[in-house]
DNA sequence: GGCTGTCTTTGCGCGCGCGCAAACGTCCCT
DNA sequence: AGGGACGTTTGCGCGCGCGCAAAGACAGCC
């Protein structure tokens, strides 16, 4: 049973989300009433790859990761989703099946809407349509960057780039606390940058010995963002 | 001076384009009147990378290619645009500068609209908003595929995949004429699949000697789509 | 506390694919 | 018809990064 305070809080959260920002109060209310709530334990799967794509998800708290598996068993990590972020959206508009699986990294709360509701909402609310367009356009841009990186850069550069990007996005999500601790495995980083956990481990080890970073089990701290950024530009002298 | 027949033809073309399909006649008319027409010679540039992004383009006839240059001079070919296709659209909604350059491959006719017009149109016409969303969602899907390919597949697989995709999209654009002749250089193929023109040349030579394809200067004909498709799945026995 | 599972490190060797160089083929232009 | 620009082919060598194997470190659990 949702108390009024909880509901107001959730409405405020909705109004700050990528898709529903800028919506008028009654619109928000309607959106909120159409939502279904979910709670996932760490490691739990929200949907599998190739499941019929019928819902759009908003992450309220926790952390999700979206991964793709190739026919021959190799994995690719598409992206992490931070609170306020949405996923499952592409499929709603173009595909009948999810192109990736969504897994909870930590305990996560979600809200979700079904396809028809979203389609209708997009048609009825221009602001939502514009939000969706901007969200998709941002994804296109980020994917284009990734394609360029994979096509032209060496592993080291891609890794440096990935670390900085992860730091930036986790910084945006969490408070502006100085120490940016990235919580992911070497395997995750490899799948994110198109390399293997072995190569990731070797590169990180060297960087640690050079004082660029500090690392442990599922933990990476960037000590020298400047030199890391320099590495992105320059294939190291 | 546009005669009535030419205008009706162009309106019909608009109604078949990615963004304006499903629009009512008066809407189409309005869109058409807001358009500016362009004609480009082969090799001519529509816009350069990092130019201020203020227009959306629709290719009426001809062929364009979108390329990105990295700081260190390497090139990436994002995609070819066939007649009926749009480009420059992402930038309008999220970015103030074009992330890539657009160059005419052959003599090309274009229509274009400015940013404010499009923004307004998206808000006023739900159908256009939905079209834009679907177009962007399709790009996201295709880019995700490309990232997966670059991350997990060998050069041979990526090349086979690219050839089949190019054949499909040029088939869609042109008539269903049996012989699918791809017109691009080894360099283009390299930039499209994240490899070098040398490697492309070597692979194509071998495929030609095996009867998979037939090739010449700026010309590739797929002779055995089946075996090529098999190559995509299987890293070759 | 010890034990188990997961994550990480490092050695070792090999092969894919890069990248330079140079020759060759093909098309276009005058 | 000739010339020149541009695309293509191929040889050669090397180095990045893969991928297996096995040991080591860390956290959680009972």
Coordinates of C-alpha atoms in Angstrom, one line a residue, chain A:
Chain A
X1 CA 0.0 0.0 0.0
X2 CA 1.6 3.2 -1.2
X3 CA 1.4 6.1 1.2
X4 CA 1.0 9.7 -0.1
X5 CA 4.6 10.7 0.8
X6 CA 6.0 7.7 -1.1
X7 CA 3.8 8.5 -4.1
X8 CA 4.9 12.2 -4.2
X9 CA 8.5 11.1 -4.0
X10 CA 8.0 8.7 -6.9
X11 CA 6.2 11.3 -9.0
X12 CA 9.1 13.7 -8.4
X13 CA 11.5 10.9 -9.5
X14 CA 9.4 10.4 -12.6
X15 CA 9.6 14.0 -13.5
X16 CA 13.4 13.8 -13.4
X17 CA 13.6 10.7 -15.5
X18 CA 14.8 10.7 -19.1
X19 CA 11.4 10.1 -20.7
X20 CA 8.9 11.9 -18.5
X21 CA 10.7 15.1 -17.7
X22 CA 8.7 18.2 -18.5
X23 CA 5.4 16.4 -18.3
X24 CA 2.5 18.3 -16.5
X25 CA 1.4 17.0 -13.1
X26 CA -1.7 15.2 -14.3
X27 CA 0.3 13.6 -17.1
X28 CA 2.8 12.3 -14.6
X29 CA 0.0 11.0 -12.4
X30 CA -1.4 9.1 -15.3
X31 CA 2.0 7.7 -16.2
X32 CA 2.6 6.7 -12.7
X33 CA -0.7 4.9 -12.4
X34 CA 0.0 2.9 -15.5
X35 CA 3.4 1.7 -14.2
X36 CA 4.1 -1.6 -12.7
X37 CA 6.7 -1.9 -9.9
X38 CA 9.5 -4.5 -9.7
X39 CA 12.2 -5.4 -7.3
X40 CA 15.2 -7.5 -8.3
X41 CA 17.9 -9.2 -6.3
X42 CA 21.6 -9.0 -7.4
X43 CA 22.1 -11.4 -10.3
X44 CA 18.4 -11.6 -11.1
X45 CA 17.3 -11.3 -14.7
X46 CA 14.8 -8.7 -15.7
X47 CA 14.5 -10.1 -19.2
X48 CA 16.5 -12.4 -21.4
X49 CA 17.9 -11.8 -24.8
X50 CA 15.3 -12.7 -27.5
X51 CA 12.4 -12.5 -25.0
X52 CA 9.4 -10.8 -26.6
X53 CA 9.9 -7.1 -26.1
X54 CA 6.7 -5.7 -24.5
X55 CA 7.8 -3.4 -21.7
X56 CA 9.9 -0.3 -21.1
X57 CA 11.8 -0.1 -17.8
X58 CA 12.9 2.8 -15.6
X59 CA 15.5 2.1 -13.0
X60 CA 14.6 3.7 -9.7
X61 CA 17.5 2.5 -7.6
X62 CA 20.3 -0.1 -7.9
X63 CA 22.2 -0.9 -11.0
X64 CA 21.5 -3.0 -14.1
X65 CA 23.7 -4.3 -16.9
X66 CA 22.7 -5.0 -20.5
X67 CA 24.5 -7.8 -22.2
X68 CA 24.4 -9.6 -25.5
X69 CA 25.5 -13.1 -26.2
X70 CA 26.8 -14.1 -29.6
X71 CA 25.8 -17.4 -31.1
X72 CA 29.3 -18.8 -30.3
X73 CA 29.0 -17.9 -26.7
X74 CA 31.0 -14.7 -26.5
X75 CA 29.5 -11.9 -24.5
X76 CA 29.3 -8.2 -25.1
X77 CA 28.4 -5.7 -22.4
X78 CA 26.3 -3.0 -24.0
X79 CA 26.0 -0.7 -21.1
X80 CA 25.3 -0.2 -17.4
X81 CA 22.1 1.5 -16.4
X82 CA 22.2 3.9 -13.5
X83 CA 19.2 5.2 -11.4
X84 CA 17.0 7.4 -13.6
X85 CA 18.0 5.6 -16.7
X86 CA 15.7 3.7 -19.0
X87 CA 16.1 0.5 -20.9
X88 CA 14.1 -1.8 -23.1
X89 CA 12.9 1.2 -25.1
X90 CA 14.4 0.5 -28.5
X91 CA 12.7 -2.8 -28.8
X92 CA 9.3 -1.3 -28.2
X93 CA 9.4 0.8 -31.3
X94 CA 11.2 -1.4 -33.8
X95 CA 11.6 -4.9 -32.6
X96 CA 9.5 -7.6 -31.2
X97 CA 12.3 -9.1 -29.2
X98 CA 14.9 -7.7 -26.8
X99 CA 18.3 -7.6 -28.4
X100 CA 20.0 -8.0 -25.0
X101 CA 19.5 -9.4 -21.6
X102 CA 19.0 -7.1 -18.5
X103 CA 20.5 -8.3 -15.3
X104 CA 20.5 -6.6 -11.9
X105 CA 24.1 -5.9 -10.7
X106 CA 22.9 -4.9 -7.2
X107 CA 19.5 -4.9 -5.6
X108 CA 17.3 -2.8 -7.9
X109 CA 13.9 -1.2 -8.0
X110 CA 12.2 -0.7 -11.3
X111 CA 9.1 0.8 -12.8
X112 CA 7.8 -0.5 -16.1
X113 CA 5.1 0.3 -18.8
X114 CA 3.7 -1.9 -21.5
X115 CA 4.2 -1.2 -25.2
X116 CA 0.7 0.1 -26.2
X117 CA 0.8 2.6 -23.3
X118 CA 4.1 4.0 -24.4
X119 CA 3.1 4.2 -28.1
X120 CA -0.1 6.0 -27.0
X121 CA 1.8 8.3 -24.7
X122 CA 4.3 9.3 -27.4
X123 CA 1.5 10.2 -29.7
X124 CA -0.5 12.1 -27.1
X125 CA 2.4 13.9 -25.4
X126 CA 4.8 15.7 -27.7
X127 CA 7.1 16.4 -24.8
X128 CA 7.5 12.7 -24.2
X129 CA 8.1 12.1 -27.9
X130 CA 10.9 14.7 -27.9
X131 CA 12.4 13.1 -24.8
X132 CA 12.4 9.7 -26.4
X133 CA 14.0 11.2 -29.5
X134 CA 16.7 12.9 -27.5
X135 CA 17.4 9.7 -25.5
X136 CA 17.7 7.7 -28.7
X137 CA 19.8 10.3 -30.4
X138 CA 22.2 10.3 -27.4
X139 CA 22.4 6.5 -27.7
X140 CA 23.2 6.7 -31.4
X141 CA 26.0 9.2 -30.7
X142 CA 27.5 7.1 -28.0
X143 CA 27.3 4.0 -30.1
X144 CA 29.0 5.8 -33.0
X145 CA 31.8 6.8 -30.7
X146 CA 32.1 3.2 -29.6
X147 CA 32.3 2.0 -33.2
X148 CA 34.9 4.5 -34.0
X149 CA 36.9 3.5 -31.0
X150 CA 36.7 -0.2 -31.8
X151 CA 37.6 0.5 -35.4
X152 CA 40.6 2.8 -35.0
X153 CA 42.0 2.6 -31.5
X154 CA 44.2 0.1 -29.7
X155 CA 43.1 -1.7 -26.6
X156 CA 44.9 0.7 -24.2
X157 CA 43.1 3.7 -25.6
X158 CA 39.7 2.1 -25.5
X159 CA 40.3 1.0 -21.9
X160 CA 41.4 4.5 -20.9
X161 CA 38.3 5.9 -22.6
X162 CA 36.0 3.4 -21.0
X163 CA 37.4 4.1 -17.5
X164 CA 36.9 7.8 -17.9
X165 CA 33.4 7.4 -19.2
X166 CA 32.4 5.1 -16.4
X167 CA 33.8 7.5 -13.9
X168 CA 31.8 10.3 -15.4
X169 CA 28.5 8.5 -15.5
X170 CA 28.8 7.1 -12.0
X171 CA 29.8 10.5 -10.9
X172 CA 26.6 11.9 -12.4
X173 CA 24.5 9.2 -10.7
X174 CA 26.1 9.4 -7.3
X175 CA 27.0 12.4 -5.3
X176 CA 30.0 14.5 -6.3
X177 CA 32.1 12.6 -3.8
X178 CA 35.7 12.9 -4.8
X179 CA 36.9 9.3 -4.9
X180 CA 35.3 7.7 -8.0
X181 CA 35.3 4.0 -7.3
X182 CA 34.3 1.9 -10.2
X183 CA 32.8 -1.4 -9.3
X184 CA 33.2 -3.9 -12.1
X185 CA 35.2 -7.0 -13.0
X186 CA 38.0 -7.3 -15.6
X187 CA 35.7 -9.4 -17.5
X188 CA 33.1 -6.6 -17.6
X189 CA 35.7 -4.1 -18.8
X190 CA 36.8 -6.6 -21.5
X191 CA 33.3 -7.1 -22.8
X192 CA 32.8 -3.3 -22.8
X193 CA 35.9 -2.5 -24.8
X194 CA 36.2 -5.5 -27.0
X195 CA 39.0 -7.3 -25.5
X196 CA 39.7 -10.2 -23.0
X197 CA 39.9 -10.2 -19.2
X198 CA 43.6 -11.2 -19.6
X199 CA 44.5 -8.1 -21.5
X200 CA 42.5 -5.9 -19.3
X201 CA 44.3 -7.3 -16.2
X202 CA 47.7 -6.8 -17.8
X203 CA 47.1 -3.2 -18.8
X204 CA 45.5 -2.3 -15.4
X205 CA 48.5 -3.9 -13.6
X206 CA 50.9 -1.7 -15.6
X207 CA 48.8 1.4 -15.0
X208 CA 48.7 0.6 -11.3
X209 CA 52.5 0.3 -11.1
X210 CA 52.7 3.7 -12.9
X211 CA 50.4 5.3 -10.4
X212 CA 47.6 6.0 -12.9
X213 CA 45.0 3.9 -11.0
X214 CA 44.5 1.8 -7.9
X215 CA 42.7 -1.4 -8.2
X216 CA 41.4 -4.4 -6.3
X217 CA 38.8 -7.1 -6.6
X218 CA 35.9 -5.5 -8.5
X219 CA 37.3 -2.1 -7.7
X220 CA 39.1 0.5 -9.8
X221 CA 40.0 4.0 -8.6
X222 CA 41.3 6.5 -11.0
X223 CA 44.2 8.3 -9.4
X224 CA 45.4 10.4 -12.4
X225 CA 42.5 11.3 -14.7
X226 CA 44.7 13.7 -16.6
X227 CA 47.3 11.2 -17.7
X228 CA 44.6 8.8 -18.5
X229 CA 42.9 11.3 -20.8
X230 CA 46.3 11.9 -22.4
X231 CA 46.5 8.2 -23.1
X232 CA 43.2 8.4 -25.0
X233 CA 44.5 10.9 -27.4
X234 CA 48.0 9.6 -27.8
X235 CA 49.1 6.0 -28.4
X236 CA 51.6 6.7 -25.7
X237 CA 55.0 8.0 -26.6

